Coordinates of N, CA and C in Angstrom, one line a residue:
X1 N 93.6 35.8 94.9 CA 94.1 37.1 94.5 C 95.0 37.7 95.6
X2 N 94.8 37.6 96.6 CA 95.7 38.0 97.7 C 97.0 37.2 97.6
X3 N 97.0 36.0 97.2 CA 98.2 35.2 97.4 C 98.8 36.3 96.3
X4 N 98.5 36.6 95.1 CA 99.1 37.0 94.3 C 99.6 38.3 94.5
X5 N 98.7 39.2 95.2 CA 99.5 40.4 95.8 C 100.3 40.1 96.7
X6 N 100.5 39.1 97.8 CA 101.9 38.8 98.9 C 103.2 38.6 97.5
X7 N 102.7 37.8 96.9 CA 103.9 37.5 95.9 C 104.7 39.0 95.2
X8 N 103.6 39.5 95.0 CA 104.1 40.7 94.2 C 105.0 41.1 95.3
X9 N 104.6 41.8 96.3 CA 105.0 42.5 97.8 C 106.4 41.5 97.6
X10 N 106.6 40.1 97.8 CA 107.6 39.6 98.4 C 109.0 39.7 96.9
X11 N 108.5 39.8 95.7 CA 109.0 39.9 94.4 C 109.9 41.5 94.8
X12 N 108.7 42.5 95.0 CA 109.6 43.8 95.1 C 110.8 44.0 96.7
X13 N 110.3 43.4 97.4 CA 111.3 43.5 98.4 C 112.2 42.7 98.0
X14 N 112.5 41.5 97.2 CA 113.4 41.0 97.2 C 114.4 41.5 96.2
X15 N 113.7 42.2 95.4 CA 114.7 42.9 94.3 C 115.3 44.2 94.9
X16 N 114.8 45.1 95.8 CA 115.6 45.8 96.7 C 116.5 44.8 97.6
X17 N 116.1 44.3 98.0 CA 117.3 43.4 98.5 C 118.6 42.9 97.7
X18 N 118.2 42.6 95.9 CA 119.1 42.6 95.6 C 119.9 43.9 94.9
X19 N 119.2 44.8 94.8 CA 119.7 46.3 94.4 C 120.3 46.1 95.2
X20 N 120.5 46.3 96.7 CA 121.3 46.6 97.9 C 122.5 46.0 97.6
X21 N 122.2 44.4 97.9 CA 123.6 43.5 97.7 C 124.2 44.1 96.6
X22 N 124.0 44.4 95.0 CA 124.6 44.9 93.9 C 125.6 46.0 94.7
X23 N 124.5 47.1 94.9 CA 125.6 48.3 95.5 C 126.3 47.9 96.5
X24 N 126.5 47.2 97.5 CA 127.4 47.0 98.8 C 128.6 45.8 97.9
X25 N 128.4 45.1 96.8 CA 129.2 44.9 96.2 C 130.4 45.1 95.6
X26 N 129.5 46.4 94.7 CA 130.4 47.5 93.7 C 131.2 48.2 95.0
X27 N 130.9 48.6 96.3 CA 131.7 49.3 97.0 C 133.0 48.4 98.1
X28 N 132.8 47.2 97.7 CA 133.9 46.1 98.3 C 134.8 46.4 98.0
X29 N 136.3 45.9 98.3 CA 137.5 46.0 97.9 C 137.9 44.7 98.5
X30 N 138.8 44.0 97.7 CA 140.0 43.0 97.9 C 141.0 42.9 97.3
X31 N 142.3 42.5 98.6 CA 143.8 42.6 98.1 C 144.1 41.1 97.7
X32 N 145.1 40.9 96.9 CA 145.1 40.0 96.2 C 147.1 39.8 96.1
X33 N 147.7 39.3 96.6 CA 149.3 39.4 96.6 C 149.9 38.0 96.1
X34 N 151.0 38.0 95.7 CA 151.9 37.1 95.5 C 153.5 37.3 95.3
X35 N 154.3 36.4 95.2 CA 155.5 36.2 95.3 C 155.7 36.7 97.0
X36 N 155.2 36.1 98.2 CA 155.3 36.9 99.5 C 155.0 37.8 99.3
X37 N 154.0 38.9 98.9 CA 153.8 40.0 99.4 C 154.7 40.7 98.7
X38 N 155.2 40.6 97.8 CA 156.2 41.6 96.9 C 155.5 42.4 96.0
X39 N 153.9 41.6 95.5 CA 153.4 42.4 94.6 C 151.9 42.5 95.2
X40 N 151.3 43.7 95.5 CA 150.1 43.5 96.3 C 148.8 44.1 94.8
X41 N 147.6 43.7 94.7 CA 147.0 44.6 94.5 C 145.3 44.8 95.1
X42 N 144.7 45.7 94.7 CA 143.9 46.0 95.5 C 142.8 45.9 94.2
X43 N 141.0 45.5 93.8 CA 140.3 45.8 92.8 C 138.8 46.0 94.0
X44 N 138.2 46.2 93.3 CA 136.9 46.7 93.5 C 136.0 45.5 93.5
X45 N 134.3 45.4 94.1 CA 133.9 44.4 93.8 C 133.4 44.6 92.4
X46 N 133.7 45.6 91.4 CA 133.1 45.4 89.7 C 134.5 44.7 89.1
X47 N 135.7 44.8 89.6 CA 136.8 43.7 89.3 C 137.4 44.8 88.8
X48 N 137.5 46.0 89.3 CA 138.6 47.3 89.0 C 139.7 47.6 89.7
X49 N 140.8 47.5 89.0 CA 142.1 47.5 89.7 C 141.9 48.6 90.4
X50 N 142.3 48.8 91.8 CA 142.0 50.5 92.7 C 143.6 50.8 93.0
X51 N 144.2 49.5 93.3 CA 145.9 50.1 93.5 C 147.1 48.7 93.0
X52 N 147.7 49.2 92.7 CA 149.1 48.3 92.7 C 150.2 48.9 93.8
X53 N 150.7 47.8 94.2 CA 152.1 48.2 94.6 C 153.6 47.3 94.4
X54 N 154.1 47.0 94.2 CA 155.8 46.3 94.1 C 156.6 46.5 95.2
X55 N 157.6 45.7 95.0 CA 158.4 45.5 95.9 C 159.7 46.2 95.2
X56 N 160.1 47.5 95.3 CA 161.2 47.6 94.5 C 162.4 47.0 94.2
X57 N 162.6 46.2 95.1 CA 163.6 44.9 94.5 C 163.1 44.1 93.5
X58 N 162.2 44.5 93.0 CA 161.6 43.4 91.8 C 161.9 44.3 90.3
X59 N 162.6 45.4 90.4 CA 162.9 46.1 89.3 C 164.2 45.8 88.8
X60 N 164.3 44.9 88.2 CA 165.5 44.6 87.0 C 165.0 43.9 86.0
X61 N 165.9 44.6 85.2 CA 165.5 44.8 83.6 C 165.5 43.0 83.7
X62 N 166.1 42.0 83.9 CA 166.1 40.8 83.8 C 165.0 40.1 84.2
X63 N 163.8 40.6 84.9 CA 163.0 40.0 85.7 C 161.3 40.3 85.3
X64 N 161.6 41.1 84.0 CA 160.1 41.7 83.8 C 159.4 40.2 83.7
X65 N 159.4 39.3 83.4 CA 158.5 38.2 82.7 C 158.0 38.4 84.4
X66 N 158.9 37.8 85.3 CA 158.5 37.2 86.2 C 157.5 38.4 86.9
X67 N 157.7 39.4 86.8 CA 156.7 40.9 87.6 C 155.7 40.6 87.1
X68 N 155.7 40.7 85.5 CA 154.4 40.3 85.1 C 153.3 39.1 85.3
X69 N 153.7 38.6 86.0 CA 153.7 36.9 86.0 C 153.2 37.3 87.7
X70 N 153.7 37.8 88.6 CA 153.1 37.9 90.0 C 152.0 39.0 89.9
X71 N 152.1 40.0 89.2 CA 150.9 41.2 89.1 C 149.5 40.2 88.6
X72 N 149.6 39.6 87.4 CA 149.0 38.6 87.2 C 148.2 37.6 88.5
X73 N 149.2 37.3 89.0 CA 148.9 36.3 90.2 C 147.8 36.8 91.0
X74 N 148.9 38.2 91.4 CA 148.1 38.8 92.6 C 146.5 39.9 92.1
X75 N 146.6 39.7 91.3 CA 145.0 40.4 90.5 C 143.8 39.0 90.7
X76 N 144.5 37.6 90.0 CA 143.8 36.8 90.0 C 143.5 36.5 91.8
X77 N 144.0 36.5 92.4 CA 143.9 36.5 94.0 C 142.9 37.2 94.2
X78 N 142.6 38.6 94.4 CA 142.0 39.5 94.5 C 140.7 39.2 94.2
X79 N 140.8 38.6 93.0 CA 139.4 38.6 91.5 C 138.9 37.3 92.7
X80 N 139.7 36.6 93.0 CA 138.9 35.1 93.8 C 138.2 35.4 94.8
X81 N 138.9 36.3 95.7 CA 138.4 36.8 97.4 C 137.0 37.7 96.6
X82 N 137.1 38.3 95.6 CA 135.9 39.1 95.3 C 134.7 38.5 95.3
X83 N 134.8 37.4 94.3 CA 134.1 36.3 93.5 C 133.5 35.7 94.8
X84 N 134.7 35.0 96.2 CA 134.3 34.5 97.2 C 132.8 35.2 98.1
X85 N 132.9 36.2 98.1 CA 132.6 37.5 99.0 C 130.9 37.8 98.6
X86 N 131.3 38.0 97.1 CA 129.8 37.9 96.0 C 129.2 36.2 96.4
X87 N 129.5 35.6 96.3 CA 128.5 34.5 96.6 C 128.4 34.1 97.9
X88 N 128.9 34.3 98.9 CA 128.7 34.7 100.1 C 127.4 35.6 100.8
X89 N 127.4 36.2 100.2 CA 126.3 37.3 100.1 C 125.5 36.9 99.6
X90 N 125.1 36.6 98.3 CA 124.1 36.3 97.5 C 123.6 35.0 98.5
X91 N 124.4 34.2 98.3 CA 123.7 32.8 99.5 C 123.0 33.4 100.9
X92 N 123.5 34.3 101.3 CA 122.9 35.1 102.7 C 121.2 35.7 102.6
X93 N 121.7 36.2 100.9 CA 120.2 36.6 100.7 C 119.1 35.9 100.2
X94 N 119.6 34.9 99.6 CA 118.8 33.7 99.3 C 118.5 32.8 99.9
X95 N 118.9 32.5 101.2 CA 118.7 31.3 102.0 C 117.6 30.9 101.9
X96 N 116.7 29.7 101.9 CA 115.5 29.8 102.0 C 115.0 29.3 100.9
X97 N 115.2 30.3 99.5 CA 114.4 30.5 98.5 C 114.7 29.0 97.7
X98 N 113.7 29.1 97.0 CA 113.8 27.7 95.7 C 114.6 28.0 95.0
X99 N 115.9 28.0 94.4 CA 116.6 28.5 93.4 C 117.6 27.3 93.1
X100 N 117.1 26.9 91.8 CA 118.1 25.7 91.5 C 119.6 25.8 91.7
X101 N 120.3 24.2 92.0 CA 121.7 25.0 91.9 C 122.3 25.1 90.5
X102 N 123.3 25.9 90.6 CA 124.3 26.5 89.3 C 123.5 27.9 89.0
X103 N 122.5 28.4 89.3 CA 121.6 29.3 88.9 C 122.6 30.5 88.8
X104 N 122.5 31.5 88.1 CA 123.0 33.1 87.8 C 122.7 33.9 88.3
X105 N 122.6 34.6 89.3 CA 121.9 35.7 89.7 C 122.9 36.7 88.9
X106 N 121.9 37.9 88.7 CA 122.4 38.7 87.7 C 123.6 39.9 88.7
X107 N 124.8 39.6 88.8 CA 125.8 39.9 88.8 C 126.4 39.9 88.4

């Protein structure tokens, strides 16, 4: 019976632990750029765009494919360093534990 109350005990601290990681997540940010730094953008760790910016030399009417095509880039950039950052973490808080690999932690 005791074993089974440490388990409980070690169950709820670990799910505050992962409440925590969730919130210090959602409050990340990563920039994400391409074409050199002509097109930057900034998203959140829930994958929310927070800023864009351009290069105003990139405004001609001739060139929309390609703007769209680096905004694109540089979101997907961003979305990777996020992605990077979340499992970075998650592994920090898990070290240790039995957790198969490929496993989901609910993020």
């Amino acid at each position: 019976m005791k074993d089974l109350l440490g388990m409980m005990s070690k169950a709820k601290e670990m799910q505050a632990k992962f409440q925590a990681l969730q919130e210090e997540i959602a409050a990340m940010e990563a920039s994400g750029q391409s074409g050199g730094g002509l097109v930057s953008v900034t998203i959140s760790g829930k994958f929310e765009m927070r800023s864009l910016k351009i290069d105003p030399s990139l405004f001609k009417e001739d060139d929309v494919e390609v703007l769209e095509d680096l905004i694109l880039a540089a979101h997907n950039d961003a979305k990777t360093k996020v992605e990077a950052a979340m499992q970075e973490k998650t592994r920090e808080l898990t070290a240790g534990l039995p957790i198969p690999s490929g496993f989901k932690l609910p993020f």
